[in-house]
Coordinates of C-alpha atoms in Angstrom, one line a residue:
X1235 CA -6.7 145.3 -12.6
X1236 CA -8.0 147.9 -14.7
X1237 CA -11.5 148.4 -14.5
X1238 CA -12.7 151.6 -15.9
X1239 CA -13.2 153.7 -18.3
X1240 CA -12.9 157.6 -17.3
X1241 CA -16.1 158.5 -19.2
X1242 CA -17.7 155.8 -17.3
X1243 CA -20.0 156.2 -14.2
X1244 CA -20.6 153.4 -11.4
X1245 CA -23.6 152.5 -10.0
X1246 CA -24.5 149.9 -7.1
X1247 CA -25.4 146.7 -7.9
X1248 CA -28.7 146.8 -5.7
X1249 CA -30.0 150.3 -7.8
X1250 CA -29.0 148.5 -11.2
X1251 CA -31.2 144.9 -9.9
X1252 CA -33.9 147.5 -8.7
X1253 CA -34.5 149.1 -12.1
X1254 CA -33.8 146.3 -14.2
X1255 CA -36.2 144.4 -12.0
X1256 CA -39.1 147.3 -11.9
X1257 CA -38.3 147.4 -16.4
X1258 CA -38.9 144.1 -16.6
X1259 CA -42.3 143.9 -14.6
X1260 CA -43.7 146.5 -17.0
X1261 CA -42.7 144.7 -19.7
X1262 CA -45.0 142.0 -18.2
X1263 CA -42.7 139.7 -16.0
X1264 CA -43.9 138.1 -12.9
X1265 CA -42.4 139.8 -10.1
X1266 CA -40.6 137.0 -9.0
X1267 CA -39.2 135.8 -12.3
X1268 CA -37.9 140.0 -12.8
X1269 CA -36.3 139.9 -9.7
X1270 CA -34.2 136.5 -10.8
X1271 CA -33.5 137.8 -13.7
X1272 CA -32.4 140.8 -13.1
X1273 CA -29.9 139.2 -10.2
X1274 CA -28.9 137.2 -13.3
X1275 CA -28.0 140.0 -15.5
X1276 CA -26.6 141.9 -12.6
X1277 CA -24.1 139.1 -11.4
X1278 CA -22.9 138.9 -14.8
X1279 CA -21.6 142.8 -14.4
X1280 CA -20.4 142.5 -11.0
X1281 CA -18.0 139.7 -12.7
X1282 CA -16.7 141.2 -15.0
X1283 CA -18.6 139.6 -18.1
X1284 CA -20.7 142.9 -19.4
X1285 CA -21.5 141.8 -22.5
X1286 CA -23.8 139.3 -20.7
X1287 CA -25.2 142.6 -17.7
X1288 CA -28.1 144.7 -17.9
X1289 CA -27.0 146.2 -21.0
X1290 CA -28.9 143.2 -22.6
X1291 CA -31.8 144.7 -20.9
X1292 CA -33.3 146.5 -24.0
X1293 CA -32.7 143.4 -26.1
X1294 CA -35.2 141.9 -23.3
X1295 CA -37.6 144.2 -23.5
X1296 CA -37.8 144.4 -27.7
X1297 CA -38.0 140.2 -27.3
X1298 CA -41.2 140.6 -24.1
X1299 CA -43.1 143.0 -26.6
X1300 CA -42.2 140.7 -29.4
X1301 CA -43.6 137.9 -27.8
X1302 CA -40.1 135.9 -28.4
X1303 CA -39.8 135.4 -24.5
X1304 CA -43.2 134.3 -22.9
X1305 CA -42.9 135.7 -20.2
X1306 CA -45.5 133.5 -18.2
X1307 CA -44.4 129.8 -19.6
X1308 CA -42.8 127.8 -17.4
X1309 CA -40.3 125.0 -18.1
X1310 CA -41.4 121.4 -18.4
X1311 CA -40.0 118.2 -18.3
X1312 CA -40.4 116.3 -21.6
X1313 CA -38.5 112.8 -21.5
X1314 CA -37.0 111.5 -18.6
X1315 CA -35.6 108.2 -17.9
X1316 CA -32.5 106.5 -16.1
X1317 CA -30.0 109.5 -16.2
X1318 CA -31.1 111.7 -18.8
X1319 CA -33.9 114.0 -18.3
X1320 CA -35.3 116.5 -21.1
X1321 CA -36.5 119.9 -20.4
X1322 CA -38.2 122.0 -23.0
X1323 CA -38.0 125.9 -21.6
X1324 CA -41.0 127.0 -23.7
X1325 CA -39.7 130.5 -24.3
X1326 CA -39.6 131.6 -21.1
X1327 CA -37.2 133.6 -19.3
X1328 CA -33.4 131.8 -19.6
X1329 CA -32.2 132.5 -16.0
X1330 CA -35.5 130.8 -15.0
X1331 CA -35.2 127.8 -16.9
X1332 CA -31.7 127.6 -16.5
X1333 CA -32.6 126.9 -12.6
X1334 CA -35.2 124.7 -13.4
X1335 CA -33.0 122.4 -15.5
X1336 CA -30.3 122.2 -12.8
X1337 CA -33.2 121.1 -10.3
X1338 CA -34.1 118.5 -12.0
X1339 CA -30.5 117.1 -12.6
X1340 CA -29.5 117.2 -9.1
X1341 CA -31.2 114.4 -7.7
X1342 CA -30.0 112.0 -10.6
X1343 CA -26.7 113.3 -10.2
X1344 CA -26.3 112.2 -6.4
X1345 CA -28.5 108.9 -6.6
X1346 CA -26.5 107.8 -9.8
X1347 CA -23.1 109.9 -10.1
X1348 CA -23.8 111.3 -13.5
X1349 CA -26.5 112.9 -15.2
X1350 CA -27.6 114.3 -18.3
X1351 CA -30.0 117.3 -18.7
X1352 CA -31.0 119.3 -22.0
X1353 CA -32.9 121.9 -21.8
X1354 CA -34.5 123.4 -25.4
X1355 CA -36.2 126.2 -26.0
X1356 CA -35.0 128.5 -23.5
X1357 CA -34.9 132.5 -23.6
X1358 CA -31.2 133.9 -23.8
X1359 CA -29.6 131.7 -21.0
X1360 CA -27.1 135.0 -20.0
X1361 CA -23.8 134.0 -18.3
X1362 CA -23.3 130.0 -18.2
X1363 CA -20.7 130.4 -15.6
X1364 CA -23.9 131.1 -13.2
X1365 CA -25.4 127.5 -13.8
X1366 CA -21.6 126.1 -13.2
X1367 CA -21.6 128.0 -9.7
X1368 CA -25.3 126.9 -8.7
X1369 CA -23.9 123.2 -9.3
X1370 CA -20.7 123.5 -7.9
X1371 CA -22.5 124.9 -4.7
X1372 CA -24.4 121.8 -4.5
X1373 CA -20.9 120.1 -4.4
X1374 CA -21.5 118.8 -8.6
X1375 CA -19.0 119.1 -11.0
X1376 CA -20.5 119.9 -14.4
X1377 CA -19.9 120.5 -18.0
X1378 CA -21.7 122.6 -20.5
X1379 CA -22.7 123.6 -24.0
X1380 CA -24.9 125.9 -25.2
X1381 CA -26.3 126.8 -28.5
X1382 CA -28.4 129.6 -29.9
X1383 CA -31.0 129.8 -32.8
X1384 CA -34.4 132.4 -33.3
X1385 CA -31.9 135.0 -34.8
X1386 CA -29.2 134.8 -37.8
X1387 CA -25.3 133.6 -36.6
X1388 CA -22.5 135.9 -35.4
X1389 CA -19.4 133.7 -35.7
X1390 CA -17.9 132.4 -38.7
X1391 CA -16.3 129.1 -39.0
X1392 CA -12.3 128.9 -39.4
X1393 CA -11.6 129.5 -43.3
X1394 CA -15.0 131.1 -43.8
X1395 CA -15.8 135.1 -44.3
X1396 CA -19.6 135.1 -43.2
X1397 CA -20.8 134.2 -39.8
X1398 CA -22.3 130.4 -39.5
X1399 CA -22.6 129.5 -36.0
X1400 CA -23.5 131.3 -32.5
X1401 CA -20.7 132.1 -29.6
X1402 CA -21.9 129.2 -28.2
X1403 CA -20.3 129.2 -25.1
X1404 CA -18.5 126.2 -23.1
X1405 CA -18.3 125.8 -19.6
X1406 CA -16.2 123.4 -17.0
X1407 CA -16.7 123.9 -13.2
X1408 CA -15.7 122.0 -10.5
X1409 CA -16.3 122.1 -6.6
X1410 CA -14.1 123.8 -3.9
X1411 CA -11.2 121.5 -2.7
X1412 CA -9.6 121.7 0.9
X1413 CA -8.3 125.3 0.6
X1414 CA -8.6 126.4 -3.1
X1415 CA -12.1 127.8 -4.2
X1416 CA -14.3 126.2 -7.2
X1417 CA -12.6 125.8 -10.6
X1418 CA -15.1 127.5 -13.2
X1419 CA -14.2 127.7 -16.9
X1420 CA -16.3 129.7 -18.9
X1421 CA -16.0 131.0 -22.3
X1422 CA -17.3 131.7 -25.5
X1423 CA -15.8 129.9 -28.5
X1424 CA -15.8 132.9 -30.8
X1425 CA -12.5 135.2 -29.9
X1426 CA -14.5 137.8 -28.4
X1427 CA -18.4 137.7 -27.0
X1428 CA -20.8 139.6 -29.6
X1429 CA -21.6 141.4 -26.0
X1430 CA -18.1 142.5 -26.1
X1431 CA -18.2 144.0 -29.2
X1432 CA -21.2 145.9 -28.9
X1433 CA -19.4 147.3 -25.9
X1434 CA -16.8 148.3 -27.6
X1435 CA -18.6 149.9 -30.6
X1436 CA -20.5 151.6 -27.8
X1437 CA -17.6 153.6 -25.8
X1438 CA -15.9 153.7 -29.2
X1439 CA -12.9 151.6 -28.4
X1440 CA -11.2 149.0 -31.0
X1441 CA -11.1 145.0 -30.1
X1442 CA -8.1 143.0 -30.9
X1443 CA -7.9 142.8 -35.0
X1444 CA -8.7 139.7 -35.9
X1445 CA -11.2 139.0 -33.8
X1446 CA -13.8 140.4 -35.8
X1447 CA -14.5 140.1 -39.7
X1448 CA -16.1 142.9 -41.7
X1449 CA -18.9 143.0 -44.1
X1450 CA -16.5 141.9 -47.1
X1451 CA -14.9 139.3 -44.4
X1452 CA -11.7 140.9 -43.7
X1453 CA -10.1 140.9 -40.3
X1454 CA -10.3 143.9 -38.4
X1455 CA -10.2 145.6 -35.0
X1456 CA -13.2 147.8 -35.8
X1457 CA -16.4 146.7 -33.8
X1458 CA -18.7 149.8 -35.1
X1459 CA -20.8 147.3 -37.0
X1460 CA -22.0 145.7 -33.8
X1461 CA -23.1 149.1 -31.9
X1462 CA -26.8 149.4 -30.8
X1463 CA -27.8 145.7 -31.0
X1464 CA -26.5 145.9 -35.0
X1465 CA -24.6 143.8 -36.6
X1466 CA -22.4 144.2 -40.2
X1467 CA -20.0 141.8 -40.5
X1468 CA -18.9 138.9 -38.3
X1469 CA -16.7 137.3 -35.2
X1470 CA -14.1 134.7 -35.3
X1471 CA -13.6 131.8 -33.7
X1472 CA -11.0 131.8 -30.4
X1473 CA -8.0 129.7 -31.7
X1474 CA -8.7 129.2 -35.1
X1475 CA -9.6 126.0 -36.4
X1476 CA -9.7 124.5 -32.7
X1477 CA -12.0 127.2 -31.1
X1478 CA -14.1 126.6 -34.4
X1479 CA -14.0 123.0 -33.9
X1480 CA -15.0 123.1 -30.3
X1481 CA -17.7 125.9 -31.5
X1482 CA -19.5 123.0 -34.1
X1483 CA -19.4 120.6 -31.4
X1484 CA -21.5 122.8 -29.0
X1485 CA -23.9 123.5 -31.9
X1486 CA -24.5 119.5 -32.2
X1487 CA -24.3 118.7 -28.4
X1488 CA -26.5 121.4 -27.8
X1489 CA -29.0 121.7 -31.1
X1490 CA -29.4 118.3 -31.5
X1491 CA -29.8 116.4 -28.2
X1492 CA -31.9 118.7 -26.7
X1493 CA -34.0 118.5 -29.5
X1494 CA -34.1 122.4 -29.9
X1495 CA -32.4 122.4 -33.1
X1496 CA -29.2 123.8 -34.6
X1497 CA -28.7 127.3 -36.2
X1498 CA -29.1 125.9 -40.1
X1499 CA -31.9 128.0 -41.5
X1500 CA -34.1 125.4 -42.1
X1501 CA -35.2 126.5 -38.0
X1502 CA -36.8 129.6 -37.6
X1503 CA -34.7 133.1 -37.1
X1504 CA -37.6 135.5 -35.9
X1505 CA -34.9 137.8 -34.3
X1506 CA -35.2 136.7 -30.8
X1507 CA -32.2 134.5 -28.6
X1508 CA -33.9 130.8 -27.8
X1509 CA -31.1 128.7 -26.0
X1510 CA -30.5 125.1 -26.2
X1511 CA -28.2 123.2 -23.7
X1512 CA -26.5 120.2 -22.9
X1513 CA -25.2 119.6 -19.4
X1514 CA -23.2 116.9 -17.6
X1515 CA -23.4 116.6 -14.1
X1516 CA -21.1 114.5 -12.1
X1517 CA -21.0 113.7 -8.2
X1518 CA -16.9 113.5 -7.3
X1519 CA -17.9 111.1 -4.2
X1520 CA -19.0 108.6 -6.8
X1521 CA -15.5 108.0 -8.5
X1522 CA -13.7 106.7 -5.5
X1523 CA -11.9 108.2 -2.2
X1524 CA -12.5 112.2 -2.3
X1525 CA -9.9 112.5 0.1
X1526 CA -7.1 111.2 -2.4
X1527 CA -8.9 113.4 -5.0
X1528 CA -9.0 116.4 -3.1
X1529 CA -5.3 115.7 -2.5
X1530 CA -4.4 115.7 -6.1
X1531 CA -6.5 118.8 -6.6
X1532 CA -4.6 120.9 -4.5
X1533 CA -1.4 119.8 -5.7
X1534 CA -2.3 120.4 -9.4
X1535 CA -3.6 123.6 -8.3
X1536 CA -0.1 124.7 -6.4
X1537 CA 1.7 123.1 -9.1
X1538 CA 0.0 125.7 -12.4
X1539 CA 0.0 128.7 -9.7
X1540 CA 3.6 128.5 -9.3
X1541 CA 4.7 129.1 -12.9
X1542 CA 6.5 132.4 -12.5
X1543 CA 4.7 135.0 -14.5
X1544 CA 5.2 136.7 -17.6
X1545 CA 4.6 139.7 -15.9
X1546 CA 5.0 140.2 -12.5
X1547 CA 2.2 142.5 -11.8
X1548 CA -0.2 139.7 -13.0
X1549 CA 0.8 136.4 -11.7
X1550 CA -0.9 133.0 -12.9
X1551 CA -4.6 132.8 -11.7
X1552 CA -7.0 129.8 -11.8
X1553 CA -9.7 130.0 -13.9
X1554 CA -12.8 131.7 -12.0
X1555 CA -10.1 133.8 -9.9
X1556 CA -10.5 137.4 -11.9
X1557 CA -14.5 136.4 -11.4
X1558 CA -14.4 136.5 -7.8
X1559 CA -11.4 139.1 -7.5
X1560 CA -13.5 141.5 -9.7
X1561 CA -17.1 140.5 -8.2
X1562 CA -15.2 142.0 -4.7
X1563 CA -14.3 145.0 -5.8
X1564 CA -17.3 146.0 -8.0
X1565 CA -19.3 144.7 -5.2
X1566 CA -17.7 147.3 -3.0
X1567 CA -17.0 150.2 -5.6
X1568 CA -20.1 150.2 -8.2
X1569 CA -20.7 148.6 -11.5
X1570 CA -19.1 151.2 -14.6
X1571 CA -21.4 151.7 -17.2
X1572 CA -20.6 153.4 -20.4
X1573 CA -22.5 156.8 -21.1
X1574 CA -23.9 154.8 -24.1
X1575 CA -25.2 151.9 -22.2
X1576 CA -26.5 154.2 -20.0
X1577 CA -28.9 156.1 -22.1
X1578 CA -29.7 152.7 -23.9
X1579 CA -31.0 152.0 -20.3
X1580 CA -33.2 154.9 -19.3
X1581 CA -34.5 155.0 -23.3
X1582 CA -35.7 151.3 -22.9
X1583 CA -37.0 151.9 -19.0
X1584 CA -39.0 154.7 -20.8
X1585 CA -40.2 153.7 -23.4
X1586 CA -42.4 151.1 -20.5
X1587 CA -43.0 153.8 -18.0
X1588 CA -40.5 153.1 -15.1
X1589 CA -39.8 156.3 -13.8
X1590 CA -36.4 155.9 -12.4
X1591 CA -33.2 156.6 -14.5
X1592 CA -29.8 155.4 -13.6
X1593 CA -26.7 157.8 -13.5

């Protein structure tokens, strides 16, 4: 597994939570809600998702300054009643409300087998994949979708040349069975992550063409219009009209239930990220006899794994496997950082008087 750039220097995990947690405190976090999210932000490197890391941490700090994250609200429960409960985030940190919606669905889930939880209103929500493995820990399988509004879209729909929607990302997880780990399906419905792309435009590297549209919405596989939080042109949707399709139905799911609204402009687009979600929770001991289940887990399992591999240096993985391979070895080794990122990173810790730099 490739994993680095030669221009790109490694840091450990616990330096990069330290300073993003110490930048976020000056930026007026709680010290408990920085250290949270800058686990959050952290996590989302050591797995391999980077567009969802600490180089969002300067985007974080322009939104606490802004007053687009508040960074003392705290989520609240608006409507709850048989299994549906309502949170409203109130702009604070995502990572925190994020845990707070979970909470809240957990006890419906296991009383009831199945509960719904939106949460509105919530500060950039980071990596979904992190809400799938706090509920698969607690032995839930869950399903999510997530929307995003407070700034203009990214993605365009299938046919279209301008951008229309968010990546609004989907997620699937389920629980660990017998001897195979947790399934956890997490993706954004836009062919690459806008995180990706401002990677890319950063270390100076080209993304698959297609996958991005330029200003006069013409496929390309030049991401420079996305480099230092910018953005001139627009992403497409993973799979065409079905990774479009899937992309509208997280916008409604998300946007509408929750009550936090869709991306239309008729909401507000102040240039912050405010998250809406819709979650399903689901307790597998409530549909029947978990040892049968567990049985047909593993079998299904063996039975994908053993498709003999296009290439033989990469054989067929589950989905959540590169996560946890790559979380091992970065864990061990450092998280890379692009020299770009980098100096994004000290600039920003700065420009709020932390004295440490990174690299």
């Amino acid at each position: 597994m490739r994993d680095m750039d030669p221009n790109d220097i490694r840091i450990a995990a616990r330096e990069l939570t330290a300073f993003c947690a110490a930048t976020l405190v000056k930026a007026g976090a709680r010290s408990v809600d920085a250290q949270r999210v800058a686990e959050h932000l952290v996590t989302a490197n050591l797995t391999g998702h980077d567009s969802h890391g600490i180089g969002l941490l300067p985007a974080y700090l322009k939104h606490a300054e802004a007053g687009l994250v508040d960074v003392e609200a705290t989520p609240e429960i608006v409507h709850d009643h048989a299994a549906i409960v309502k949170l409203d985030g109130r702009d604070c940190w995502g990572r925190i409300a994020g845990e707070a919606a979970m909470a809240a669905a957990f006890p419906k889930a296991e009383a009831l087998g199945v509960c719904a939880v939106t949460l509105s209103n919530a500060h950039h929500l980071g990596r979904i994949g992190a809400y799938g493995e706090i509920a698969v820990n607690e032995g839930f399988a869950a399903l999510f979708f997530v929307n995003v509004t407070d700034h203009d879209p990214m993605v365009a729909p299938y046919g279209g040349t301008d951008s229309r929607f968010g990546t609004n990302p989907v997620c699937i997880a389920l629980p660990p069975s017998g001897t195979k780990p947790s399934f956890l399906l997490d993706m954004a419905t836009s062919r690459i992550a806008m995180g990706k792309a401002r990677v890319a435009a950063n270390k100076g590297l080209r993304v698959p063409f297609g996958s991005i549209l330029d200003e006069n919405g013409l496929p390309t596989d030049d991401p420079s219009g996305f480099k230092g939080f910018e953005q001139a042109g627009a992403l497409a949707p993973f799979g065409n009209h079905k990774g479009y399709g899937l992309a509208f139905a997280a916008e409604l799911l998300a946007g509408v239930l929750s009550g936090g609204g869709t991306i239309q402009p008729g909401n507000a687009r102040r240039g912050g990220i405010r998250n809406h979600m819709t979650a399903i929770l689901l307790s597998p001991d409530a549909f029947g006899d978990p040892a049968a289940m567990e049985r047909e887990m593993e079998a299904m399992w063996d039975y994908a794994l053993a498709s003999p591999p296009a290439d033989w240096d990469s054989p067929v993985v589950a989905p959540g496997d590169p996560e946890r391979a790559l979380k091992k070895r970065r864990s061990a080794e450092g998280v890379p950082l692009d020299p770009e990122t980098l100096k994004q990173l000290n600039d920003a810790a700065k420009a709020v008087g932390v004295q440490q730099r990174l690299g």
